[in-house]
Amino acid sequence: QAQLVESGGGLVQPGGSLRLSCTASGFTLDYYAVGWFRQAPGKEREGVLCINRGDESTYYIDSVKGRFTISRDNAKNTVYLQMNSLKPEDTAVYNCAASFLVCGASYSDYVYRGQGTQVTVSS
């Protein structure tokens, strides 16, 4: 069964770092654009960062530029979201999703979606 599973979330103090992992099973992730999304309580889901099949990354929101990066490890069938200098406003459930289209596609075009992992930034 094809699926995406996120890991690496948790509680971190402001200014800290986390690395989220998005691991695919049942399909080869490097054939897909992979996006990271987040949803905070009471807010709509927003795209954070995306990586295309050619490893070109696309930022969806300016607030994470210079702090978050995305990368792939094809040998592990995994995409990572490195989050540095975390702020309380980064608190959300983060999920990854894979699309056969390019980054920038509508969320509905992401055919595989993980369940998400909680990231809480608090002192």
PDB file of C-alpha atoms in Angstrom:
ATOM      1  CA  GLN A   1       0.000   0.000   0.000  1.00  0.00           C
ATOM      2  CA  ALA A   2       1.437   3.346  -1.054  1.00  0.00           C
ATOM      3  CA  GLN A   3       1.740   5.837   1.753  1.00  0.00           C
ATOM      4  CA  LEU A   4       3.703   8.739   3.188  1.00  0.00           C
ATOM      5  CA  VAL A   5       4.712   8.869   6.823  1.00  0.00           C
ATOM      6  CA  GLU A   6       6.075  11.932   8.581  1.00  0.00           C
ATOM      7  CA  SER A   7       8.286  11.898  11.621  1.00  0.00           C
ATOM      8  CA  GLY A   8      10.496  14.236  13.603  1.00  0.00           C
ATOM      9  CA  GLY A   9       7.962  16.575  15.119  1.00  0.00           C
ATOM     10  CA  GLY A  10       7.917  17.551  18.755  1.00  0.00           C
ATOM     11  CA  LEU A  11       8.240  20.342  21.269  1.00  0.00           C
ATOM     12  CA  VAL A  12      11.093  22.780  20.800  1.00  0.00           C
ATOM     13  CA  GLN A  13      12.006  26.117  22.324  1.00  0.00           C
ATOM     14  CA  PRO A  14      11.997  29.293  20.250  1.00  0.00           C
ATOM     15  CA  GLY A  15      15.206  29.512  18.270  1.00  0.00           C
ATOM     16  CA  GLY A  16      15.584  25.759  18.172  1.00  0.00           C
ATOM     17  CA  SER A  17      15.665  23.361  15.242  1.00  0.00           C
ATOM     18  CA  LEU A  18      13.838  20.296  14.052  1.00  0.00           C
ATOM     19  CA  ARG A  19      14.195  18.089  11.021  1.00  0.00           C
ATOM     20  CA  LEU A  20      11.041  16.508   9.712  1.00  0.00           C
ATOM     21  CA  SER A  21      11.160  13.401   7.558  1.00  0.00           C
ATOM     22  CA  CYS A  22       8.678  12.295   4.944  1.00  0.00           C
ATOM     23  CA  THR A  23       9.224   8.673   3.988  1.00  0.00           C
ATOM     24  CA  ALA A  24       7.394   6.944   1.190  1.00  0.00           C
ATOM     25  CA  SER A  25       6.539   3.298   0.917  1.00  0.00           C
ATOM     26  CA  GLY A  26       4.976   1.540  -2.024  1.00  0.00           C
ATOM     27  CA  PHE A  27       6.168   4.081  -4.575  1.00  0.00           C
ATOM     28  CA  THR A  28       9.327   5.934  -5.584  1.00  0.00           C
ATOM     29  CA  LEU A  29       9.291   9.420  -4.169  1.00  0.00           C
ATOM     30  CA  ASP A  30      11.877  10.954  -6.492  1.00  0.00           C
ATOM     31  CA  TYR A  31       9.427  10.715  -9.377  1.00  0.00           C
ATOM     32  CA  TYR A  32       7.212  13.240  -7.587  1.00  0.00           C
ATOM     33  CA  ALA A  33       7.194  16.828  -6.476  1.00  0.00           C
ATOM     34  CA  VAL A  34       6.936  16.790  -2.694  1.00  0.00           C
ATOM     35  CA  GLY A  35       5.474  19.596  -0.676  1.00  0.00           C
ATOM     36  CA  TRP A  36       5.368  20.332   3.010  1.00  0.00           C
ATOM     37  CA  PHE A  37       2.197  21.914   4.344  1.00  0.00           C
ATOM     38  CA  ARG A  38       1.121  23.055   7.773  1.00  0.00           C
ATOM     39  CA  GLN A  39      -2.079  23.823   9.561  1.00  0.00           C
ATOM     40  CA  ALA A  40      -2.278  25.693  12.821  1.00  0.00           C
ATOM     41  CA  PRO A  41      -5.344  25.510  15.068  1.00  0.00           C
ATOM     42  CA  GLY A  42      -8.142  27.643  13.698  1.00  0.00           C
ATOM     43  CA  LYS A  43      -6.268  28.431  10.508  1.00  0.00           C
ATOM     44  CA  GLU A  44      -6.345  27.117   6.984  1.00  0.00           C
ATOM     45  CA  ARG A  45      -3.678  24.813   5.612  1.00  0.00           C
ATOM     46  CA  GLU A  46      -0.803  26.598   3.947  1.00  0.00           C
ATOM     47  CA  GLY A  47       2.008  25.414   1.749  1.00  0.00           C
ATOM     48  CA  VAL A  48       5.434  25.859   3.276  1.00  0.00           C
ATOM     49  CA  LEU A  49       8.052  24.532   0.887  1.00  0.00           C
ATOM     50  CA  CYS A  50       8.191  22.182  -2.060  1.00  0.00           C
ATOM     51  CA  ILE A  51      10.841  20.296  -4.014  1.00  0.00           C
ATOM     52  CA  ASN A  52      10.458  19.324  -7.645  1.00  0.00           C
ATOM     53  CA  ARG A  53      11.748  16.168  -9.283  1.00  0.00           C
ATOM     54  CA  GLY A  54      14.850  18.053 -10.395  1.00  0.00           C
ATOM     55  CA  ASP A  55      15.501  19.079  -6.782  1.00  0.00           C
ATOM     56  CA  GLU A  56      14.520  22.679  -7.402  1.00  0.00           C
ATOM     57  CA  SER A  57      12.838  24.008  -4.287  1.00  0.00           C
ATOM     58  CA  THR A  58       9.991  26.470  -4.103  1.00  0.00           C
ATOM     59  CA  TYR A  59       9.033  28.510  -1.074  1.00  0.00           C
ATOM     60  CA  TYR A  60       5.351  29.103  -0.606  1.00  0.00           C
ATOM     61  CA  ILE A  61       5.631  31.559   2.253  1.00  0.00           C
ATOM     62  CA  ASP A  62       8.219  34.279   2.847  1.00  0.00           C
ATOM     63  CA  SER A  63       8.233  33.829   6.611  1.00  0.00           C
ATOM     64  CA  VAL A  64      10.307  30.638   6.386  1.00  0.00           C
ATOM     65  CA  LYS A  65      12.892  31.837   3.897  1.00  0.00           C
ATOM     66  CA  GLY A  66      16.346  31.716   5.409  1.00  0.00           C
ATOM     67  CA  ARG A  67      15.116  29.372   8.132  1.00  0.00           C
ATOM     68  CA  PHE A  68      13.637  26.282   6.433  1.00  0.00           C
ATOM     69  CA  THR A  69      15.160  24.138   3.724  1.00  0.00           C
ATOM     70  CA  ILE A  70      13.986  21.057   1.885  1.00  0.00           C
ATOM     71  CA  SER A  71      16.043  18.186   0.544  1.00  0.00           C
ATOM     72  CA  ARG A  72      15.780  14.633  -0.748  1.00  0.00           C
ATOM     73  CA  ASP A  73      17.552  11.370  -0.027  1.00  0.00           C
ATOM     74  CA  ASN A  74      16.513   9.121  -2.872  1.00  0.00           C
ATOM     75  CA  ALA A  75      18.312   6.139  -1.404  1.00  0.00           C
ATOM     76  CA  LYS A  76      16.049   6.401   1.638  1.00  0.00           C
ATOM     77  CA  ASN A  77      12.979   7.411  -0.373  1.00  0.00           C
ATOM     78  CA  THR A  78      12.667  10.358   1.962  1.00  0.00           C
ATOM     79  CA  VAL A  79      12.252  14.120   1.791  1.00  0.00           C
ATOM     80  CA  TYR A  80      13.371  16.269   4.693  1.00  0.00           C
ATOM     81  CA  LEU A  81      12.262  19.624   6.022  1.00  0.00           C
ATOM     82  CA  GLN A  82      15.020  21.254   8.053  1.00  0.00           C
ATOM     83  CA  MET A  83      13.586  23.943  10.282  1.00  0.00           C
ATOM     84  CA  ASN A  84      15.925  26.334  12.062  1.00  0.00           C
ATOM     85  CA  SER A  85      15.341  29.420  14.192  1.00  0.00           C
ATOM     86  CA  LEU A  86      11.862  28.214  14.987  1.00  0.00           C
ATOM     87  CA  LYS A  87       9.280  30.688  16.193  1.00  0.00           C
ATOM     88  CA  PRO A  88       6.042  30.179  18.141  1.00  0.00           C
ATOM     89  CA  GLU A  89       4.105  31.064  14.996  1.00  0.00           C
ATOM     90  CA  ASP A  90       5.577  27.978  13.329  1.00  0.00           C
ATOM     91  CA  THR A  91       3.499  25.817  15.649  1.00  0.00           C
ATOM     92  CA  ALA A  92       1.267  23.600  13.531  1.00  0.00           C
ATOM     93  CA  VAL A  93       0.652  20.108  12.249  1.00  0.00           C
ATOM     94  CA  TYR A  94       3.027  19.588   9.349  1.00  0.00           C
ATOM     95  CA  ASN A  95       2.278  17.091   6.633  1.00  0.00           C
ATOM     96  CA  CYS A  96       3.955  16.147   3.395  1.00  0.00           C
ATOM     97  CA  ALA A  97       2.305  15.323   0.114  1.00  0.00           C
ATOM     98  CA  ALA A  98       3.465  14.055  -3.280  1.00  0.00           C
ATOM     99  CA  SER A  99       2.301  15.253  -6.660  1.00  0.00           C
ATOM    100  CA  PHE A 100       3.113  13.979 -10.132  1.00  0.00           C
ATOM    101  CA  LEU A 101       2.829  17.579 -11.244  1.00  0.00           C
ATOM    102  CA  VAL A 102       5.271  20.350 -10.378  1.00  0.00           C
ATOM    103  CA  CYS A 103       5.424  22.430  -7.231  1.00  0.00           C
ATOM    104  CA  GLY A 104       2.676  24.974  -7.161  1.00  0.00           C
ATOM    105  CA  ALA A 105      -0.058  22.529  -8.002  1.00  0.00           C
ATOM    106  CA  SER A 106      -3.273  22.670  -6.074  1.00  0.00           C
ATOM    107  CA  TYR A 107      -3.284  20.633  -2.862  1.00  0.00           C
ATOM    108  CA  SER A 108      -5.967  18.463  -4.411  1.00  0.00           C
ATOM    109  CA  ASP A 109      -3.403  17.405  -7.038  1.00  0.00           C
ATOM    110  CA  TYR A 110      -1.144  15.890  -4.396  1.00  0.00           C
ATOM    111  CA  VAL A 111      -2.159  12.266  -4.743  1.00  0.00           C
ATOM    112  CA  TYR A 112      -0.307  10.961  -1.703  1.00  0.00           C
ATOM    113  CA  ARG A 113      -0.635  12.777   1.616  1.00  0.00           C
ATOM    114  CA  GLY A 114       0.733  11.945   5.013  1.00  0.00           C
ATOM    115  CA  GLN A 115      -1.154  12.180   8.274  1.00  0.00           C
ATOM    116  CA  GLY A 116       1.063  14.851   9.711  1.00  0.00           C
ATOM    117  CA  THR A 117       3.331  15.439  12.671  1.00  0.00           C
ATOM    118  CA  GLN A 118       2.867  18.036  15.394  1.00  0.00           C
ATOM    119  CA  VAL A 119       5.442  20.789  15.781  1.00  0.00           C
ATOM    120  CA  THR A 120       5.114  22.949  18.880  1.00  0.00           C
ATOM    121  CA  VAL A 121       7.423  25.901  19.461  1.00  0.00           C
ATOM    122  CA  SER A 122       7.145  27.141  22.999  1.00  0.00           C
ATOM    123  CA  SER A 123       9.256  28.096  25.966  1.00  0.00           C
TER     124      SER A 123
END
